[in-house]
Amino acid sequence: MKRYIMRSVLALLFVSLMVGCTKDFEEINTDPNKVTSVPTAYLMTQAQRQILSQRFNTTCLLYSQLWSETQYTNTSRYETAEASFNAYYYSPLADLQKIIELNTDEATMNDAAASGANANQLAVARILKVYTFQLITDMWGEIPYSDALKGAEAFQPVYDTQDAIYASFVTELTEAAAQINESAAGMEGDIIFGGDMAAWKKFANSLKARVGIRMTEVDAAAAQSAVTSGLAGGFASNDDNALYTYLADAANWNPYYDHYLERTDYAISETLADYMAALNDPRLPIYADEAPETGTIVGMPYGLSAADAGSITNAQISFPGIAVRSADSPGILMTYSELLFIKAEAAARGWITDDAAEIYEDAITASMEFWGVETADIDTYLAQPEVAYDGTNYKKSIGEQKWVSLYMDGSEAWSEWRRLDYPELTPAPAAAEGRDIPRRRAYTQNEYDLNEENVRAAVARQGEDVMETRIWWDK
């Protein structure tokens, strides 16, 4: 009997302990320090930071021969065809998509509005998605777009054709600009424009002009429409430039500052330095420092073998100037100068009635003013016959000067060189497998392993999956 009573008491004690342990089980097992929801302002800051971090800017500075490699010359010799676009999707694009979802879901949009008016957050996210997707499609050609960012709904996303992607860009930018409410609260966490929605509207229109000019050789009517529409509401001065602000502290400084603290892999290219020196370009001593051995600016020969490059000492060549490698040097997304070059080309093509030569000079002036060149030096430069606009070959005039002005915006410099075919660049003398200057990057083996049917469909439409294959707009 005593044993029965004892077993009963123990059983009751066990039950009571179990009830006591599970009564607040969820609360006990919830980490009070773990974030369960993130303000969209944080997502926006992270997205902007990652866009600048993930874009292949250094690679494109090398492909466009604005920079040269000083020792490890793999990239400037076009050694690796494949490159992955995955980081774009799971980092900045995923954050931007989450901002869109939180601001459209009735269950979350009120909380999301703490970071700015819903409509304005949606507009900014849409504009930055276009900017990011354009970086991707301009590098690879056909990419996952309409099926992208759907998670489990599309583990194997289709690859969209570039004509469809570019048409969507125009629609997205037009709708995003119209969606902006300048009288409502701007986007919090915005490093680029500080929540200034009027500035975002100008950027949307300027970006639409960029999208349009890229289509000139494949869809002239759509190109003209997008360019003229974009120019009407785009940047009006250098005050409108789309720049990412880096800070002079270790957590937020410019990555090139961080790089040059320990490494000297990249110098200004001989191609760029010689071109600028021949025209006495006052931007040259801003773009690059003097070579210690000569006291002059000396470009690094482009595309040498590692052995030949290694025989040239750091004292013999010029590295990027302090203006581009300081801790707080800004990251460039788009400038007023670029928009003016687009406008000059629109005038040369007869799309607008403005004087192409005058706008061409305005574009050069805007670039020089951005880099801090004095007015007298600008006037002297423009007065040279070698700099004068040539209406009989506007692609050469605009292409060469636009190339110089796009220093530190490697993605755009490479894309515009491919589109205009100016300046006339010579392939790397030590190019891997005798390759020409890349026109695109190839898809990775991982894409073939996980999404083979859609990748092969894209290759069948676009052409062989190699660096020499031209993408849709590159004619």
PDB file of C-alpha atoms in Angstrom, residues 123-253:
ATOM      1  CA  ALA A 123       9.086  53.480 -55.595  1.00  0.00           C
ATOM      2  CA  VAL A 124      12.633  53.494 -54.222  1.00  0.00           C
ATOM      3  CA  ALA A 125      12.749  49.690 -54.064  1.00  0.00           C
ATOM      4  CA  ARG A 126      11.490  49.394 -57.639  1.00  0.00           C
ATOM      5  CA  ILE A 127      14.042  51.919 -58.944  1.00  0.00           C
ATOM      6  CA  LEU A 128      16.914  50.140 -57.229  1.00  0.00           C
ATOM      7  CA  LYS A 129      15.698  46.768 -58.492  1.00  0.00           C
ATOM      8  CA  VAL A 130      15.908  48.084 -62.052  1.00  0.00           C
ATOM      9  CA  TYR A 131      19.377  49.494 -61.402  1.00  0.00           C
ATOM     10  CA  THR A 132      20.544  46.147 -60.007  1.00  0.00           C
ATOM     11  CA  PHE A 133      18.900  43.953 -62.618  1.00  0.00           C
ATOM     12  CA  GLN A 134      20.440  46.109 -65.344  1.00  0.00           C
ATOM     13  CA  LEU A 135      23.890  45.461 -63.874  1.00  0.00           C
ATOM     14  CA  ILE A 136      23.168  41.735 -64.056  1.00  0.00           C
ATOM     15  CA  THR A 137      21.625  41.518 -67.516  1.00  0.00           C
ATOM     16  CA  ASP A 138      24.283  43.793 -69.019  1.00  0.00           C
ATOM     17  CA  MET A 139      26.952  41.393 -67.793  1.00  0.00           C
ATOM     18  CA  TRP A 140      25.363  38.005 -68.579  1.00  0.00           C
ATOM     19  CA  GLY A 141      22.625  38.731 -71.110  1.00  0.00           C
ATOM     20  CA  GLU A 142      19.553  36.595 -70.454  1.00  0.00           C
ATOM     21  CA  ILE A 143      18.950  36.088 -66.725  1.00  0.00           C
ATOM     22  CA  PRO A 144      16.197  35.007 -64.318  1.00  0.00           C
ATOM     23  CA  TYR A 145      13.900  38.030 -64.075  1.00  0.00           C
ATOM     24  CA  SER A 146      10.146  37.435 -64.174  1.00  0.00           C
ATOM     25  CA  ASP A 147      10.526  34.269 -62.064  1.00  0.00           C
ATOM     26  CA  ALA A 148      13.232  35.684 -59.818  1.00  0.00           C
ATOM     27  CA  LEU A 149      12.800  36.313 -56.072  1.00  0.00           C
ATOM     28  CA  LYS A 150       9.818  33.952 -55.775  1.00  0.00           C
ATOM     29  CA  GLY A 151      11.508  31.485 -53.450  1.00  0.00           C
ATOM     30  CA  ALA A 152       9.849  28.080 -53.316  1.00  0.00           C
ATOM     31  CA  GLU A 153       7.409  29.099 -56.051  1.00  0.00           C
ATOM     32  CA  ALA A 154      10.212  29.017 -58.641  1.00  0.00           C
ATOM     33  CA  PHE A 155      13.225  26.965 -57.639  1.00  0.00           C
ATOM     34  CA  GLN A 156      14.128  26.735 -61.317  1.00  0.00           C
ATOM     35  CA  PRO A 157      13.360  30.193 -62.712  1.00  0.00           C
ATOM     36  CA  VAL A 158      13.088  30.769 -66.431  1.00  0.00           C
ATOM     37  CA  TYR A 159      15.656  33.011 -68.119  1.00  0.00           C
ATOM     38  CA  ASP A 160      14.020  36.042 -69.721  1.00  0.00           C
ATOM     39  CA  THR A 161      15.104  37.525 -73.030  1.00  0.00           C
ATOM     40  CA  GLN A 162      16.775  40.906 -72.783  1.00  0.00           C
ATOM     41  CA  ASP A 163      14.212  42.649 -74.955  1.00  0.00           C
ATOM     42  CA  ALA A 164      11.516  41.618 -72.468  1.00  0.00           C
ATOM     43  CA  ILE A 165      13.676  42.628 -69.504  1.00  0.00           C
ATOM     44  CA  TYR A 166      14.448  46.051 -70.961  1.00  0.00           C
ATOM     45  CA  ALA A 167      10.797  46.679 -71.797  1.00  0.00           C
ATOM     46  CA  SER A 168       9.974  45.901 -68.173  1.00  0.00           C
ATOM     47  CA  PHE A 169      12.671  48.329 -67.002  1.00  0.00           C
ATOM     48  CA  VAL A 170      10.980  51.183 -68.851  1.00  0.00           C
ATOM     49  CA  THR A 171       7.592  50.289 -67.374  1.00  0.00           C
ATOM     50  CA  GLU A 172       8.970  49.912 -63.835  1.00  0.00           C
ATOM     51  CA  LEU A 173      10.817  53.234 -63.907  1.00  0.00           C
ATOM     52  CA  THR A 174       7.866  55.095 -65.406  1.00  0.00           C
ATOM     53  CA  GLU A 175       5.475  53.709 -62.788  1.00  0.00           C
ATOM     54  CA  ALA A 176       7.914  54.198 -59.907  1.00  0.00           C
ATOM     55  CA  ALA A 177       8.476  57.856 -60.788  1.00  0.00           C
ATOM     56  CA  ALA A 178       4.712  58.409 -60.969  1.00  0.00           C
ATOM     57  CA  GLN A 179       4.258  56.591 -57.649  1.00  0.00           C
ATOM     58  CA  ILE A 180       6.466  59.020 -55.730  1.00  0.00           C
ATOM     59  CA  ASN A 181       4.664  61.400 -53.396  1.00  0.00           C
ATOM     60  CA  GLU A 182       7.041  64.265 -52.663  1.00  0.00           C
ATOM     61  CA  SER A 183       4.779  65.671 -49.945  1.00  0.00           C
ATOM     62  CA  ALA A 184       4.742  62.385 -47.996  1.00  0.00           C
ATOM     63  CA  ALA A 185       7.457  60.944 -45.763  1.00  0.00           C
ATOM     64  CA  GLY A 186      10.572  59.883 -47.615  1.00  0.00           C
ATOM     65  CA  MET A 187      12.412  56.567 -47.340  1.00  0.00           C
ATOM     66  CA  GLU A 188      14.338  56.126 -44.097  1.00  0.00           C
ATOM     67  CA  GLY A 189      17.687  54.358 -44.219  1.00  0.00           C
ATOM     68  CA  ASP A 190      18.421  55.880 -47.633  1.00  0.00           C
ATOM     69  CA  ILE A 191      22.157  56.533 -47.959  1.00  0.00           C
ATOM     70  CA  ILE A 192      21.995  57.693 -51.585  1.00  0.00           C
ATOM     71  CA  PHE A 193      19.554  60.615 -51.368  1.00  0.00           C
ATOM     72  CA  GLY A 194      18.710  60.808 -47.677  1.00  0.00           C
ATOM     73  CA  GLY A 195      15.015  60.240 -48.298  1.00  0.00           C
ATOM     74  CA  ASP A 196      14.702  63.096 -50.809  1.00  0.00           C
ATOM     75  CA  MET A 197      11.901  61.816 -53.014  1.00  0.00           C
ATOM     76  CA  ALA A 198      12.280  64.559 -55.617  1.00  0.00           C
ATOM     77  CA  ALA A 199      15.841  63.328 -56.102  1.00  0.00           C
ATOM     78  CA  TRP A 200      14.610  59.749 -56.488  1.00  0.00           C
ATOM     79  CA  LYS A 201      12.192  60.869 -59.194  1.00  0.00           C
ATOM     80  CA  LYS A 202      15.060  62.508 -61.097  1.00  0.00           C
ATOM     81  CA  PHE A 203      17.137  59.361 -60.716  1.00  0.00           C
ATOM     82  CA  ALA A 204      14.292  57.191 -62.016  1.00  0.00           C
ATOM     83  CA  ASN A 205      14.024  59.364 -65.131  1.00  0.00           C
ATOM     84  CA  SER A 206      17.788  59.542 -65.643  1.00  0.00           C
ATOM     85  CA  LEU A 207      18.030  55.775 -65.298  1.00  0.00           C
ATOM     86  CA  LYS A 208      15.242  55.434 -67.872  1.00  0.00           C
ATOM     87  CA  ALA A 209      17.357  57.480 -70.283  1.00  0.00           C
ATOM     88  CA  ARG A 210      20.282  55.121 -69.610  1.00  0.00           C
ATOM     89  CA  VAL A 211      18.051  52.110 -70.273  1.00  0.00           C
ATOM     90  CA  GLY A 212      16.801  53.750 -73.452  1.00  0.00           C
ATOM     91  CA  ILE A 213      20.182  54.649 -74.910  1.00  0.00           C
ATOM     92  CA  ARG A 214      21.306  51.050 -74.478  1.00  0.00           C
ATOM     93  CA  MET A 215      18.554  49.935 -76.906  1.00  0.00           C
ATOM     94  CA  THR A 216      19.539  52.233 -79.770  1.00  0.00           C
ATOM     95  CA  GLU A 217      20.834  49.527 -82.119  1.00  0.00           C
ATOM     96  CA  VAL A 218      18.073  46.987 -81.479  1.00  0.00           C
ATOM     97  CA  ASP A 219      14.860  48.958 -80.945  1.00  0.00           C
ATOM     98  CA  ALA A 220      15.287  52.547 -82.072  1.00  0.00           C
ATOM     99  CA  ALA A 221      11.654  53.533 -81.481  1.00  0.00           C
ATOM    100  CA  ALA A 222      11.602  52.244 -77.898  1.00  0.00           C
ATOM    101  CA  ALA A 223      15.024  53.773 -77.313  1.00  0.00           C
ATOM    102  CA  GLN A 224      13.942  57.212 -78.503  1.00  0.00           C
ATOM    103  CA  SER A 225      10.779  57.109 -76.418  1.00  0.00           C
ATOM    104  CA  ALA A 226      12.575  56.102 -73.229  1.00  0.00           C
ATOM    105  CA  VAL A 227      15.443  58.549 -73.711  1.00  0.00           C
ATOM    106  CA  THR A 228      13.309  61.600 -74.472  1.00  0.00           C
ATOM    107  CA  SER A 229      10.934  60.782 -71.624  1.00  0.00           C
ATOM    108  CA  GLY A 230      13.809  60.262 -69.209  1.00  0.00           C
ATOM    109  CA  LEU A 231      15.628  63.433 -70.215  1.00  0.00           C
ATOM    110  CA  ALA A 232      12.507  65.499 -69.528  1.00  0.00           C
ATOM    111  CA  GLY A 233      12.570  64.698 -65.810  1.00  0.00           C
ATOM    112  CA  GLY A 234      16.183  63.722 -65.177  1.00  0.00           C
ATOM    113  CA  PHE A 235      19.157  65.294 -63.420  1.00  0.00           C
ATOM    114  CA  ALA A 236      19.560  69.065 -63.808  1.00  0.00           C
ATOM    115  CA  SER A 237      23.036  69.517 -62.272  1.00  0.00           C
ATOM    116  CA  ASN A 238      25.792  67.730 -60.380  1.00  0.00           C
ATOM    117  CA  ASP A 239      23.765  68.356 -57.238  1.00  0.00           C
ATOM    118  CA  ASP A 240      21.446  65.588 -58.440  1.00  0.00           C
ATOM    119  CA  ASN A 241      24.133  62.912 -58.881  1.00  0.00           C
ATOM    120  CA  ALA A 242      23.257  59.457 -57.542  1.00  0.00           C
ATOM    121  CA  LEU A 243      26.135  58.733 -55.154  1.00  0.00           C
ATOM    122  CA  TYR A 244      26.572  56.332 -52.273  1.00  0.00           C
ATOM    123  CA  THR A 245      28.108  58.163 -49.319  1.00  0.00           C
ATOM    124  CA  TYR A 246      30.959  56.350 -47.618  1.00  0.00           C
ATOM    125  CA  LEU A 247      32.226  57.536 -44.243  1.00  0.00           C
ATOM    126  CA  ALA A 248      35.673  57.928 -42.749  1.00  0.00           C
ATOM    127  CA  ASP A 249      35.272  55.078 -40.276  1.00  0.00           C
ATOM    128  CA  ALA A 250      36.221  51.431 -40.521  1.00  0.00           C
ATOM    129  CA  ALA A 251      32.646  50.129 -40.646  1.00  0.00           C
ATOM    130  CA  ASN A 252      31.557  52.354 -43.528  1.00  0.00           C
ATOM    131  CA  TRP A 253      34.575  53.437 -45.519  1.00  0.00           C
TER     132      TRP A 253
END
